[in-house]
PDB file of C-alpha atoms in Angstrom:
ATOM      1  CA  MET L   6     -73.061 251.416-100.003  1.00  0.00           C
ATOM      2  CA  GLU L   7     -76.291 250.545 -98.046  1.00  0.00           C
ATOM      3  CA  LEU L   8     -77.007 249.090 -94.743  1.00  0.00           C
ATOM      4  CA  HIS L   9     -78.693 246.166 -96.576  1.00  0.00           C
ATOM      5  CA  GLN L  10     -75.404 245.417 -99.364  1.00  0.00           C
ATOM      6  CA  ILE L  11     -73.318 245.398 -95.829  1.00  0.00           C
ATOM      7  CA  ARG L  12     -75.837 242.560 -94.290  1.00  0.00           C
ATOM      8  CA  TYR L  13     -75.795 240.735 -97.232  1.00  0.00           C
ATOM      9  CA  PHE L  14     -72.126 240.827 -97.160  1.00  0.00           C
ATOM     10  CA  ILE L  15     -71.638 239.556 -93.759  1.00  0.00           C
ATOM     11  CA  ALA L  16     -74.306 236.256 -93.927  1.00  0.00           C
ATOM     12  CA  VAL L  17     -72.104 235.213 -97.592  1.00  0.00           C
ATOM     13  CA  ALA L  18     -69.194 236.045 -95.344  1.00  0.00           C
ATOM     14  CA  GLU L  19     -70.429 234.156 -92.023  1.00  0.00           C
ATOM     15  CA  ARG L  20     -71.772 230.771 -93.534  1.00  0.00           C
ATOM     16  CA  LEU L  21     -69.141 231.255 -97.145  1.00  0.00           C
ATOM     17  CA  SER L  22     -72.251 230.401 -99.600  1.00  0.00           C
ATOM     18  CA  TYR L  23     -74.514 232.472-101.679  1.00  0.00           C
ATOM     19  CA  SER L  24     -77.050 229.755-101.789  1.00  0.00           C
ATOM     20  CA  LYS L  25     -76.931 229.092 -97.325  1.00  0.00           C
ATOM     21  CA  ALA L  26     -76.889 233.242 -96.671  1.00  0.00           C
ATOM     22  CA  ALA L  27     -79.922 233.989 -99.348  1.00  0.00           C
ATOM     23  CA  ARG L  28     -81.996 231.616 -98.421  1.00  0.00           C
ATOM     24  CA  GLU L  29     -81.215 233.313 -95.137  1.00  0.00           C
ATOM     25  CA  LEU L  30     -82.035 236.165 -96.529  1.00  0.00           C
ATOM     26  CA  HIS L  31     -85.437 235.155 -98.238  1.00  0.00           C
ATOM     27  CA  ILE L  32     -83.763 236.372-101.485  1.00  0.00           C
ATOM     28  CA  SER L  33     -82.909 235.077-104.398  1.00  0.00           C
ATOM     29  CA  VAL L  34     -78.811 233.531-104.964  1.00  0.00           C
ATOM     30  CA  SER L  35     -78.693 235.981-108.492  1.00  0.00           C
ATOM     31  CA  PRO L  36     -79.352 239.070-106.764  1.00  0.00           C
ATOM     32  CA  LEU L  37     -76.976 238.649-103.411  1.00  0.00           C
ATOM     33  CA  SER L  38     -74.318 238.070-106.149  1.00  0.00           C
ATOM     34  CA  ARG L  39     -75.220 241.592-107.613  1.00  0.00           C
ATOM     35  CA  GLN L  40     -74.853 243.586-104.063  1.00  0.00           C
ATOM     36  CA  ILE L  41     -71.153 242.154-103.676  1.00  0.00           C
ATOM     37  CA  ARG L  42     -70.412 243.197-106.711  1.00  0.00           C
ATOM     38  CA  GLN L  43     -71.329 245.844-106.063  1.00  0.00           C
ATOM     39  CA  LEU L  44     -70.286 246.486-102.930  1.00  0.00           C
ATOM     40  CA  GLU L  45     -67.042 244.834-104.239  1.00  0.00           C
ATOM     41  CA  GLU L  46     -66.707 247.681-107.314  1.00  0.00           C
ATOM     42  CA  GLU L  47     -67.293 250.122-104.914  1.00  0.00           C
ATOM     43  CA  PHE L  48     -64.669 249.748-102.943  1.00  0.00           C
ATOM     44  CA  GLY L  49     -62.636 248.355-105.447  1.00  0.00           C
ATOM     45  CA  VAL L  50     -61.247 245.383-104.351  1.00  0.00           C
ATOM     46  CA  ARG L  51     -62.733 241.922-104.156  1.00  0.00           C
ATOM     47  CA  LEU L  52     -63.855 240.446-100.778  1.00  0.00           C
ATOM     48  CA  PHE L  53     -64.511 236.544-102.017  1.00  0.00           C
ATOM     49  CA  ALA L  54     -62.160 234.723-104.153  1.00  0.00           C
ATOM     50  CA  ARG L  55     -64.852 232.091-105.669  1.00  0.00           C
ATOM     51  CA  ASP L  56     -64.701 229.086-107.852  1.00  0.00           C
ATOM     52  CA  ARG L  57     -67.473 226.445-108.513  1.00  0.00           C
ATOM     53  CA  ARG L  58     -66.324 224.435-105.112  1.00  0.00           C
ATOM     54  CA  ARG L  59     -66.229 227.076-102.238  1.00  0.00           C
ATOM     55  CA  VAL L  60     -66.139 230.523-101.126  1.00  0.00           C
ATOM     56  CA  GLU L  61     -63.446 232.545 -99.348  1.00  0.00           C
ATOM     57  CA  LEU L  62     -62.476 235.547 -98.052  1.00  0.00           C
ATOM     58  CA  THR L  63     -60.094 237.750 -99.235  1.00  0.00           C
ATOM     59  CA  ASP L  64     -57.793 239.266 -96.849  1.00  0.00           C
ATOM     60  CA  ALA L  65     -60.324 242.753 -97.841  1.00  0.00           C
ATOM     61  CA  GLY L  66     -62.796 240.200 -96.939  1.00  0.00           C
ATOM     62  CA  ARG L  67     -61.205 240.092 -93.429  1.00  0.00           C
ATOM     63  CA  LEU L  68     -60.810 243.280 -92.113  1.00  0.00           C
ATOM     64  CA  PHE L  69     -64.113 244.405 -93.681  1.00  0.00           C
ATOM     65  CA  LEU L  70     -66.100 241.689 -92.503  1.00  0.00           C
ATOM     66  CA  GLN L  71     -64.693 243.479 -88.882  1.00  0.00           C
ATOM     67  CA  GLU L  72     -65.685 246.490 -89.947  1.00  0.00           C
ATOM     68  CA  ALA L  73     -68.602 245.882 -91.024  1.00  0.00           C
ATOM     69  CA  LYS L  74     -70.104 244.319 -88.333  1.00  0.00           C
ATOM     70  CA  ALA L  75     -68.676 246.963 -86.155  1.00  0.00           C
ATOM     71  CA  LEU L  76     -70.866 248.922 -88.606  1.00  0.00           C
ATOM     72  CA  ILE L  77     -73.857 247.708 -87.902  1.00  0.00           C
ATOM     73  CA  HIS L  78     -73.723 247.023 -84.156  1.00  0.00           C
ATOM     74  CA  HIS L  79     -73.182 250.502 -83.896  1.00  0.00           C
ATOM     75  CA  THR L  80     -76.609 251.070 -86.348  1.00  0.00           C
ATOM     76  CA  VAL L  81     -77.837 249.164 -83.441  1.00  0.00           C
ATOM     77  CA  GLU L  82     -77.672 251.039 -80.828  1.00  0.00           C
ATOM     78  CA  VAL L  83     -78.247 254.584 -82.783  1.00  0.00           C
ATOM     79  CA  SER L  84     -81.335 253.139 -83.492  1.00  0.00           C
ATOM     80  CA  ASP L  85     -82.193 251.268 -80.051  1.00  0.00           C
ATOM     81  CA  ARG L  86     -81.616 255.778 -78.397  1.00  0.00           C
ATOM     82  CA  LEU L  87     -82.919 257.368 -80.915  1.00  0.00           C
ATOM     83  CA  ARG L  88     -86.287 255.372 -80.109  1.00  0.00           C
ATOM     84  CA  LEU L  89     -85.316 255.792 -75.898  1.00  0.00           C
ATOM     85  CA  ALA L  90     -84.364 259.480 -76.704  1.00  0.00           C
ATOM     86  CA  SER L  91     -88.882 259.700 -78.406  1.00  0.00           C
ATOM     87  CA  ARG L  92     -90.096 258.088 -75.681  1.00  0.00           C
ATOM     88  CA  GLY L  93     -87.578 260.185 -73.062  1.00  0.00           C
ATOM     89  CA  GLU L  94     -86.074 257.566 -71.412  1.00  0.00           C
ATOM     90  CA  VAL L  95     -82.256 258.824 -72.547  1.00  0.00           C
ATOM     91  CA  GLY L  96     -80.721 262.349 -72.756  1.00  0.00           C
ATOM     92  CA  VAL L  97     -79.467 265.521 -70.422  1.00  0.00           C
ATOM     93  CA  VAL L  98     -81.822 267.171 -68.108  1.00  0.00           C
ATOM     94  CA  LYS L  99     -80.272 271.004 -67.217  1.00  0.00           C
ATOM     95  CA  VAL L 100     -82.539 271.356 -63.966  1.00  0.00           C
ATOM     96  CA  GLY L 101     -82.924 274.554 -61.617  1.00  0.00           C
ATOM     97  CA  VAL L 102     -83.399 274.310 -58.556  1.00  0.00           C
ATOM     98  CA  ALA L 103     -83.724 277.235 -55.699  1.00  0.00           C
ATOM     99  CA  MET L 104     -82.388 277.057 -51.611  1.00  0.00           C
ATOM    100  CA  HIS L 105     -83.060 274.977 -49.498  1.00  0.00           C
ATOM    101  CA  LEU L 106     -84.976 272.879 -52.073  1.00  0.00           C
ATOM    102  CA  GLY L 107     -82.369 270.216 -52.291  1.00  0.00           C
ATOM    103  CA  ASP L 108     -84.341 267.532 -49.990  1.00  0.00           C
ATOM    104  CA  ARG L 109     -87.438 267.572 -52.418  1.00  0.00           C
ATOM    105  CA  VAL L 110     -86.044 267.891 -55.284  1.00  0.00           C
ATOM    106  CA  GLY L 111     -83.269 265.133 -54.233  1.00  0.00           C
ATOM    107  CA  SER L 112     -85.864 262.631 -54.141  1.00  0.00           C
ATOM    108  CA  VAL L 113     -87.237 263.765 -57.365  1.00  0.00           C
ATOM    109  CA  VAL L 114     -83.541 263.000 -59.459  1.00  0.00           C
ATOM    110  CA  ALA L 115     -83.473 259.931 -57.051  1.00  0.00           C
ATOM    111  CA  GLU L 116     -86.838 258.606 -58.557  1.00  0.00           C
ATOM    112  CA  HIS L 117     -86.355 259.332 -61.583  1.00  0.00           C
ATOM    113  CA  ALA L 118     -82.803 257.816 -62.012  1.00  0.00           C
ATOM    114  CA  ARG L 119     -84.420 254.625 -60.721  1.00  0.00           C
ATOM    115  CA  ARG L 120     -87.182 254.214 -63.602  1.00  0.00           C
ATOM    116  CA  TYR L 121     -84.707 256.325 -66.106  1.00  0.00           C
ATOM    117  CA  PRO L 122     -80.828 255.150 -65.205  1.00  0.00           C
ATOM    118  CA  ALA L 123     -79.859 257.014 -68.515  1.00  0.00           C
ATOM    119  CA  VAL L 124     -81.186 259.760 -68.975  1.00  0.00           C
ATOM    120  CA  ASP L 125     -78.547 262.451 -66.437  1.00  0.00           C
ATOM    121  CA  ILE L 126     -80.239 265.037 -64.707  1.00  0.00           C
ATOM    122  CA  GLN L 127     -77.745 267.631 -63.888  1.00  0.00           C
ATOM    123  CA  CYS L 128     -79.167 270.077 -61.475  1.00  0.00           C
ATOM    124  CA  LYS L 129     -77.286 273.920 -60.940  1.00  0.00           C
ATOM    125  CA  CYS L 130     -78.020 276.171 -57.608  1.00  0.00           C
ATOM    126  CA  ILE L 131     -80.090 279.024 -58.795  1.00  0.00           C
ATOM    127  CA  TYR L 132     -81.947 281.496 -57.302  1.00  0.00           C
ATOM    128  CA  SER L 133     -85.387 281.791 -57.723  1.00  0.00           C
ATOM    129  CA  THR L 134     -85.874 285.084 -59.168  1.00  0.00           C
ATOM    130  CA  GLN L 135     -82.828 284.137 -61.666  1.00  0.00           C
ATOM    131  CA  GLN L 136     -84.451 281.011 -62.832  1.00  0.00           C
ATOM    132  CA  ASN L 137     -86.642 282.539 -65.274  1.00  0.00           C
ATOM    133  CA  ALA L 138     -84.197 284.164 -66.951  1.00  0.00           C
ATOM    134  CA  ALA L 139     -82.306 281.204 -67.088  1.00  0.00           C
ATOM    135  CA  LEU L 140     -85.450 278.894 -68.840  1.00  0.00           C
ATOM    136  CA  ARG L 141     -86.032 281.249 -71.444  1.00  0.00           C
ATOM    137  CA  GLU L 142     -82.321 281.408 -72.006  1.00  0.00           C
ATOM    138  CA  SER L 143     -81.648 278.299 -72.287  1.00  0.00           C
ATOM    139  CA  GLN L 144     -79.729 278.043 -69.986  1.00  0.00           C
ATOM    140  CA  ILE L 145     -81.896 275.644 -67.502  1.00  0.00           C
ATOM    141  CA  ASP L 146     -84.270 272.956 -69.220  1.00  0.00           C
ATOM    142  CA  MET L 147     -86.613 272.953 -65.928  1.00  0.00           C
ATOM    143  CA  GLY L 148     -86.607 275.025 -63.001  1.00  0.00           C
ATOM    144  CA  PHE L 149     -87.897 274.391 -59.198  1.00  0.00           C
ATOM    145  CA  LEU L 150     -88.297 277.627 -57.520  1.00  0.00           C
ATOM    146  CA  ARG L 151     -90.812 279.747 -55.086  1.00  0.00           C
ATOM    147  CA  ALA L 152     -93.562 282.411 -57.325  1.00  0.00           C
ATOM    148  CA  PRO L 153     -93.112 283.626 -59.049  1.00  0.00           C
ATOM    149  CA  VAL L 154     -93.002 282.238 -62.371  1.00  0.00           C
ATOM    150  CA  ASP L 155     -92.667 284.085 -65.376  1.00  0.00           C
ATOM    151  CA  PRO L 156     -95.653 284.020 -67.349  1.00  0.00           C
ATOM    152  CA  VAL L 157     -94.167 283.211 -70.236  1.00  0.00           C
ATOM    153  CA  LEU L 158     -92.849 280.041 -68.825  1.00  0.00           C
ATOM    154  CA  ALA L 159     -95.097 276.844 -68.432  1.00  0.00           C
ATOM    155  CA  SER L 160     -95.335 276.344 -64.340  1.00  0.00           C
ATOM    156  CA  GLU L 161     -97.635 273.983 -62.283  1.00  0.00           C
ATOM    157  CA  PRO L 162     -97.137 274.765 -58.411  1.00  0.00           C
ATOM    158  CA  LEU L 163     -95.883 271.463 -56.106  1.00  0.00           C
ATOM    159  CA  TYR L 164     -96.924 272.563 -52.607  1.00  0.00           C
ATOM    160  CA  GLU L 165     -96.645 275.625 -50.116  1.00  0.00           C
ATOM    161  CA  GLU L 166     -94.356 277.203 -48.000  1.00  0.00           C
ATOM    162  CA  ARG L 167     -95.413 277.914 -44.703  1.00  0.00           C
ATOM    163  CA  LEU L 168     -93.884 281.654 -43.546  1.00  0.00           C
ATOM    164  CA  VAL L 169     -91.739 282.027 -40.102  1.00  0.00           C
ATOM    165  CA  ALA L 170     -89.976 284.751 -37.943  1.00  0.00           C
ATOM    166  CA  VAL L 171     -86.403 284.057 -37.366  1.00  0.00           C
ATOM    167  CA  MET L 172     -85.139 285.793 -34.426  1.00  0.00           C
ATOM    168  CA  GLY L 173     -82.752 286.524 -31.877  1.00  0.00           C
ATOM    169  CA  LYS L 174     -82.649 284.236 -28.959  1.00  0.00           C
ATOM    170  CA  THR L 175     -82.928 287.789 -26.621  1.00  0.00           C
ATOM    171  CA  ASN L 176     -85.352 288.986 -29.016  1.00  0.00           C
ATOM    172  CA  ALA L 177     -88.706 289.477 -26.663  1.00  0.00           C
ATOM    173  CA  LEU L 178     -91.017 287.720 -28.913  1.00  0.00           C
ATOM    174  CA  ALA L 179     -88.594 284.602 -29.160  1.00  0.00           C
ATOM    175  CA  LYS L 180     -90.681 282.539 -26.009  1.00  0.00           C
ATOM    176  CA  ARG L 181     -93.732 283.484 -28.025  1.00  0.00           C
ATOM    177  CA  LYS L 182     -95.325 280.499 -29.805  1.00  0.00           C
ATOM    178  CA  LEU L 183     -97.043 281.807 -32.351  1.00  0.00           C
ATOM    179  CA  LEU L 184     -96.178 285.828 -33.856  1.00  0.00           C
ATOM    180  CA  ARG L 185     -99.349 288.107 -36.291  1.00  0.00           C
ATOM    181  CA  VAL L 186     -97.447 290.672 -37.999  1.00  0.00           C
ATOM    182  CA  LYS L 187     -99.156 292.580 -36.445  1.00  0.00           C
ATOM    183  CA  ASP L 188     -96.477 291.717 -33.574  1.00  0.00           C
ATOM    184  CA  LEU L 189     -93.398 292.684 -35.538  1.00  0.00           C
ATOM    185  CA  ALA L 190     -94.542 296.726 -36.333  1.00  0.00           C
ATOM    186  CA  GLY L 191     -91.230 297.157 -33.705  1.00  0.00           C
ATOM    187  CA  GLU L 192     -89.328 294.840 -35.598  1.00  0.00           C
ATOM    188  CA  THR L 193     -86.263 295.714 -37.343  1.00  0.00           C
ATOM    189  CA  LEU L 194     -86.536 293.441 -40.923  1.00  0.00           C
ATOM    190  CA  PHE L 195     -84.302 291.896 -43.277  1.00  0.00           C
ATOM    191  CA  LEU L 196     -85.255 291.328 -46.752  1.00  0.00           C
ATOM    192  CA  PRO L 197     -84.294 289.715 -49.478  1.00  0.00           C
ATOM    193  CA  ASP L 198     -82.625 291.339 -52.817  1.00  0.00           C
ATOM    194  CA  PRO L 199     -85.192 291.588 -54.891  1.00  0.00           C
ATOM    195  CA  SER L 200     -83.124 290.071 -58.351  1.00  0.00           C
ATOM    196  CA  VAL L 201     -82.507 287.148 -56.901  1.00  0.00           C
ATOM    197  CA  GLY L 202     -85.947 286.381 -53.780  1.00  0.00           C
ATOM    198  CA  SER L 203     -88.519 288.892 -55.529  1.00  0.00           C
ATOM    199  CA  GLY L 204     -91.631 286.758 -55.108  1.00  0.00           C
ATOM    200  CA  LEU L 205     -90.669 286.077 -50.594  1.00  0.00           C
ATOM    201  CA  ARG L 206     -90.248 289.730 -50.445  1.00  0.00           C
ATOM    202  CA  ASP L 207     -93.350 291.091 -52.315  1.00  0.00           C
ATOM    203  CA  THR L 208     -95.157 288.178 -49.636  1.00  0.00           C
ATOM    204  CA  ILE L 209     -93.610 289.993 -46.662  1.00  0.00           C
ATOM    205  CA  LEU L 210     -94.557 292.562 -47.967  1.00  0.00           C
ATOM    206  CA  GLU L 211     -97.973 291.993 -48.719  1.00  0.00           C
ATOM    207  CA  LEU L 212     -98.789 289.942 -45.548  1.00  0.00           C
ATOM    208  CA  TYR L 213     -98.021 293.654 -43.869  1.00  0.00           C
ATOM    209  CA  ALA L 214     -99.421 295.703 -45.214  1.00  0.00           C
ATOM    210  CA  LYS L 215    -102.527 293.607 -45.470  1.00  0.00           C
ATOM    211  CA  ALA L 216    -102.002 294.198 -41.578  1.00  0.00           C
ATOM    212  CA  GLY L 217    -102.102 297.470 -41.717  1.00  0.00           C
ATOM    213  CA  VAL L 218     -98.635 297.550 -40.383  1.00  0.00           C
ATOM    214  CA  ALA L 219     -95.109 299.404 -41.827  1.00  0.00           C
ATOM    215  CA  PRO L 220     -92.205 297.063 -41.917  1.00  0.00           C
ATOM    216  CA  HIS L 221     -88.806 298.981 -40.574  1.00  0.00           C
ATOM    217  CA  ILE L 222     -86.810 297.978 -43.887  1.00  0.00           C
ATOM    218  CA  SER L 223     -83.358 297.604 -43.100  1.00  0.00           C
ATOM    219  CA  PRO L 224     -81.092 299.515 -45.680  1.00  0.00           C
ATOM    220  CA  MET L 225     -78.568 296.314 -45.328  1.00  0.00           C
ATOM    221  CA  ALA L 226     -79.237 293.169 -47.920  1.00  0.00           C
ATOM    222  CA  ALA L 227     -79.260 290.478 -45.459  1.00  0.00           C
ATOM    223  CA  ASP L 228     -80.822 287.230 -46.326  1.00  0.00           C
ATOM    224  CA  LEU L 229     -81.515 283.971 -44.325  1.00  0.00           C
ATOM    225  CA  LEU L 230     -81.273 282.132 -47.256  1.00  0.00           C
ATOM    226  CA  SER L 231     -78.066 282.966 -48.394  1.00  0.00           C
ATOM    227  CA  PRO L 232     -74.974 280.099 -48.389  1.00  0.00           C
ATOM    228  CA  HIS L 233     -73.125 283.637 -46.506  1.00  0.00           C
ATOM    229  CA  GLU L 234     -73.566 283.737 -42.664  1.00  0.00           C
ATOM    230  CA  VAL L 235     -73.725 287.032 -42.501  1.00  0.00           C
ATOM    231  CA  TYR L 236     -77.360 286.372 -40.977  1.00  0.00           C
ATOM    232  CA  LYS L 237     -75.617 284.723 -37.647  1.00  0.00           C
ATOM    233  CA  ILE L 238     -74.438 287.881 -36.218  1.00  0.00           C
ATOM    234  CA  LEU L 239     -77.336 289.900 -37.088  1.00  0.00           C
ATOM    235  CA  LEU L 240     -79.647 287.722 -35.042  1.00  0.00           C
ATOM    236  CA  ALA L 241     -76.902 287.015 -32.289  1.00  0.00           C
ATOM    237  CA  ALA L 242     -76.744 290.986 -32.283  1.00  0.00           C
ATOM    238  CA  ASN L 243     -80.320 291.212 -32.420  1.00  0.00           C
ATOM    239  CA  LYS L 244     -80.570 293.866 -34.880  1.00  0.00           C
ATOM    240  CA  GLY L 245     -83.583 292.861 -36.201  1.00  0.00           C
ATOM    241  CA  ILE L 246     -85.981 289.608 -38.030  1.00  0.00           C
ATOM    242  CA  PHE L 247     -85.562 287.413 -41.124  1.00  0.00           C
ATOM    243  CA  ILE L 248     -89.226 286.463 -42.528  1.00  0.00           C
ATOM    244  CA  VAL L 249     -88.277 282.883 -44.510  1.00  0.00           C
ATOM    245  CA  ALA L 250     -90.472 280.084 -46.032  1.00  0.00           C
ATOM    246  CA  ASP L 251     -89.601 276.794 -42.675  1.00  0.00           C
ATOM    247  CA  GLU L 252     -87.864 274.784 -45.255  1.00  0.00           C
ATOM    248  CA  ALA L 253     -85.117 277.260 -44.823  1.00  0.00           C
ATOM    249  CA  SER L 254     -84.926 277.970 -41.517  1.00  0.00           C
ATOM    250  CA  LEU L 255     -85.031 274.373 -40.442  1.00  0.00           C
ATOM    251  CA  ARG L 256     -81.700 274.257 -42.939  1.00  0.00           C
ATOM    252  CA  ALA L 257     -79.810 277.174 -41.167  1.00  0.00           C
ATOM    253  CA  ASP L 258     -77.514 276.511 -39.319  1.00  0.00           C
ATOM    254  CA  SER L 259     -78.262 279.132 -36.738  1.00  0.00           C
ATOM    255  CA  SER L 260     -79.094 277.017 -33.407  1.00  0.00           C
ATOM    256  CA  ASN L 261     -77.228 278.753 -31.535  1.00  0.00           C
ATOM    257  CA  VAL L 262     -78.768 282.333 -31.678  1.00  0.00           C
ATOM    258  CA  ALA L 263     -82.188 282.189 -33.279  1.00  0.00           C
ATOM    259  CA  VAL L 264     -85.284 281.114 -32.772  1.00  0.00           C
ATOM    260  CA  VAL L 265     -88.069 280.075 -34.801  1.00  0.00           C
ATOM    261  CA  VAL L 266     -91.315 281.334 -34.794  1.00  0.00           C
ATOM    262  CA  PRO L 267     -94.230 280.426 -36.430  1.00  0.00           C
ATOM    263  CA  ILE L 268     -96.347 283.550 -37.850  1.00  0.00           C
ATOM    264  CA  ASP L 269    -100.217 283.435 -37.385  1.00  0.00           C
ATOM    265  CA  ASP L 270    -101.338 284.046 -40.812  1.00  0.00           C
ATOM    266  CA  PRO L 271    -103.610 281.973 -43.533  1.00  0.00           C
ATOM    267  CA  ASP L 272    -101.322 283.853 -45.752  1.00  0.00           C
ATOM    268  CA  ALA L 273     -97.778 283.423 -44.273  1.00  0.00           C
ATOM    269  CA  ARG L 274     -97.347 280.513 -46.989  1.00  0.00           C
ATOM    270  CA  ILE L 275     -95.400 281.152 -51.030  1.00  0.00           C
ATOM    271  CA  ASP L 276     -96.366 278.484 -52.979  1.00  0.00           C
ATOM    272  CA  VAL L 277     -92.586 276.602 -54.592  1.00  0.00           C
ATOM    273  CA  HIS L 278     -93.142 275.967 -58.229  1.00  0.00           C
ATOM    274  CA  MET L 279     -92.157 273.580 -61.755  1.00  0.00           C
ATOM    275  CA  ALA L 280     -91.618 275.511 -64.269  1.00  0.00           C
ATOM    276  CA  TRP L 281     -90.759 274.835 -68.060  1.00  0.00           C
ATOM    277  CA  ARG L 282     -90.647 276.464 -72.073  1.00  0.00           C
ATOM    278  CA  LYS L 283     -94.036 276.260 -73.011  1.00  0.00           C
ATOM    279  CA  ASP L 284     -93.155 275.258 -76.195  1.00  0.00           C
ATOM    280  CA  GLU L 285     -90.518 272.309 -74.609  1.00  0.00           C
ATOM    281  CA  LYS L 286     -90.736 269.667 -77.445  1.00  0.00           C
ATOM    282  CA  SER L 287     -88.062 267.261 -75.943  1.00  0.00           C
ATOM    283  CA  ALA L 288     -89.639 263.758 -74.432  1.00  0.00           C
ATOM    284  CA  THR L 289     -87.068 263.749 -72.342  1.00  0.00           C
ATOM    285  CA  VAL L 290     -87.825 266.644 -70.151  1.00  0.00           C
ATOM    286  CA  LEU L 291     -91.260 266.387 -69.878  1.00  0.00           C
ATOM    287  CA  ALA L 292     -90.754 263.065 -68.201  1.00  0.00           C
ATOM    288  CA  VAL L 293     -88.621 264.551 -65.373  1.00  0.00           C
ATOM    289  CA  VAL L 294     -91.799 267.397 -65.513  1.00  0.00           C
ATOM    290  CA  ASN L 295     -94.478 264.042 -65.333  1.00  0.00           C
ATOM    291  CA  THR L 296     -92.183 261.874 -62.705  1.00  0.00           C
ATOM    292  CA  ALA L 297     -91.819 265.638 -60.009  1.00  0.00           C
ATOM    293  CA  ARG L 298     -95.599 265.853 -60.527  1.00  0.00           C
ATOM    294  CA  LYS L 299     -96.846 262.563 -59.017  1.00  0.00           C
ATOM    295  CA  MET L 300     -94.220 263.241 -56.562  1.00  0.00           C
ATOM    296  CA  LEU L 301     -94.322 266.299 -55.571  1.00  0.00           C
ATOM    297  CA  ALA L 302     -97.884 267.217 -56.049  1.00  0.00           C
ATOM    298  CA  ASP L 303     -99.737 265.551 -53.596  1.00  0.00           C
ATOM    299  CA  SER L 304     -96.280 267.089 -51.037  1.00  0.00           C
ATOM    300  CA  GLN L 305     -99.175 270.072 -49.922  1.00  0.00           C
ATOM    301  CA  ALA L 306    -101.683 266.853 -47.773  1.00  0.00           C
ATOM    302  CA  THR L 307     -98.587 266.937 -45.112  1.00  0.00           C
ATOM    303  CA  GLY L 308     -96.781 270.396 -45.133  1.00  0.00           C
ATOM    304  CA  GLY L 309     -99.726 271.622 -43.041  1.00  0.00           C
ATOM    305  CA  ALA L 310     -98.032 268.743 -40.253  1.00  0.00           C
ATOM    306  CA  ARG L 311     -94.066 269.737 -41.362  1.00  0.00           C
ATOM    307  CA  PHE L 312     -94.947 273.558 -39.959  1.00  0.00           C
ATOM    308  CA  ALA L 313     -96.643 272.233 -36.899  1.00  0.00           C
ATOM    309  CA  ALA L 314     -94.584 270.253 -36.256  1.00  0.00           C
ATOM    310  CA  VAL L 315     -91.355 273.042 -35.811  1.00  0.00           C
ATOM    311  CA  ARG L 316     -89.734 273.243 -32.775  1.00  0.00           C
ATOM    312  CA  PRO L 317     -88.472 276.863 -30.914  1.00  0.00           C
ATOM    313  CA  ALA L 318     -85.598 276.393 -31.664  1.00  0.00           C
ATOM    314  CA  MET L 319     -83.468 275.900 -34.740  1.00  0.00           C
ATOM    315  CA  PRO L 320     -81.741 272.739 -35.139  1.00  0.00           C
ATOM    316  CA  SER L 321     -78.002 271.913 -35.766  1.00  0.00           C
ATOM    317  CA  GLN L 322     -77.531 270.904 -38.509  1.00  0.00           C
ATOM    318  CA  SER L 323     -74.841 273.188 -41.743  1.00  0.00           C
ATOM    319  CA  ALA L 324     -76.757 275.064 -44.200  1.00  0.00           C
ATOM    320  CA  THR L 325     -77.509 272.792 -47.508  1.00  0.00           C
ATOM    321  CA  SER L 326     -76.393 275.152 -51.065  1.00  0.00           C
ATOM    322  CA  SER L 327     -79.211 274.347 -53.014  1.00  0.00           C
ATOM    323  CA  GLY L 328     -80.120 277.580 -54.357  1.00  0.00           C
ATOM    324  CA  ARG L 329     -82.889 279.908 -53.917  1.00  0.00           C
TER     325      ARG L 329
END
């Protein structure tokens, strides 16, 4: 059974006339009759009761007409979806989102959904460092993460986040408008675990090294970018400071215990990237990459204004759970 035979059958069944169906199909009656006979022989049933005056559907023919129409409809749907998939307009894209990047990634998802409503973007909270392995192992299709990005992956920087110092309100440096790294020499520093935030950790240590400061690193693994709230206790007790991206500081709900002070150093920043596999062939995945590129690549131009607007006190907002 072939699709053209099914279409031939439907044409005859709807018109109950071989001659009318043949004219509609732009073929002669003889090959049309032959194709219908082949269908009947394949199924071992008669589809039409036919004499010189009229053509009628048999019971088997009426049943087959329903199934034939459904089959043609399904074939058209499949064909349409295949065409959409080839243009990246349908399918599923699994996306990793690092901690406190949810707002910007959310704008990408919303814009892509507006343009391609048949694409399902499934976001998953994954720490930046862990996204590299998740991409290599095809657990996700693309990621939004802080540097560094594994060189075996394709990636593009989207924008920069400035780094700020977060400290308890009772800290002697809390009233400063700006801080240099040298000003932090006497402070205990909490660093993120390298397994989840190696990029931020390395950037902070490089800042200290460039400033000629040996950091007093706490042996305790504590992190302002963690969904847990141990950091609030540490800040309230003035046990040390955190250095984080300014976006993260705006998301943490610790306004009652901490303040944010920008770091006055041109290198006090960390890049936010999008990454995907170099051998990615999916037009659907690459379309999301393109949307993110168009929406976020120019964000660097407004990043400085957002940094300048950071207030001394941390706003009272609930911590997000968008992943590092």
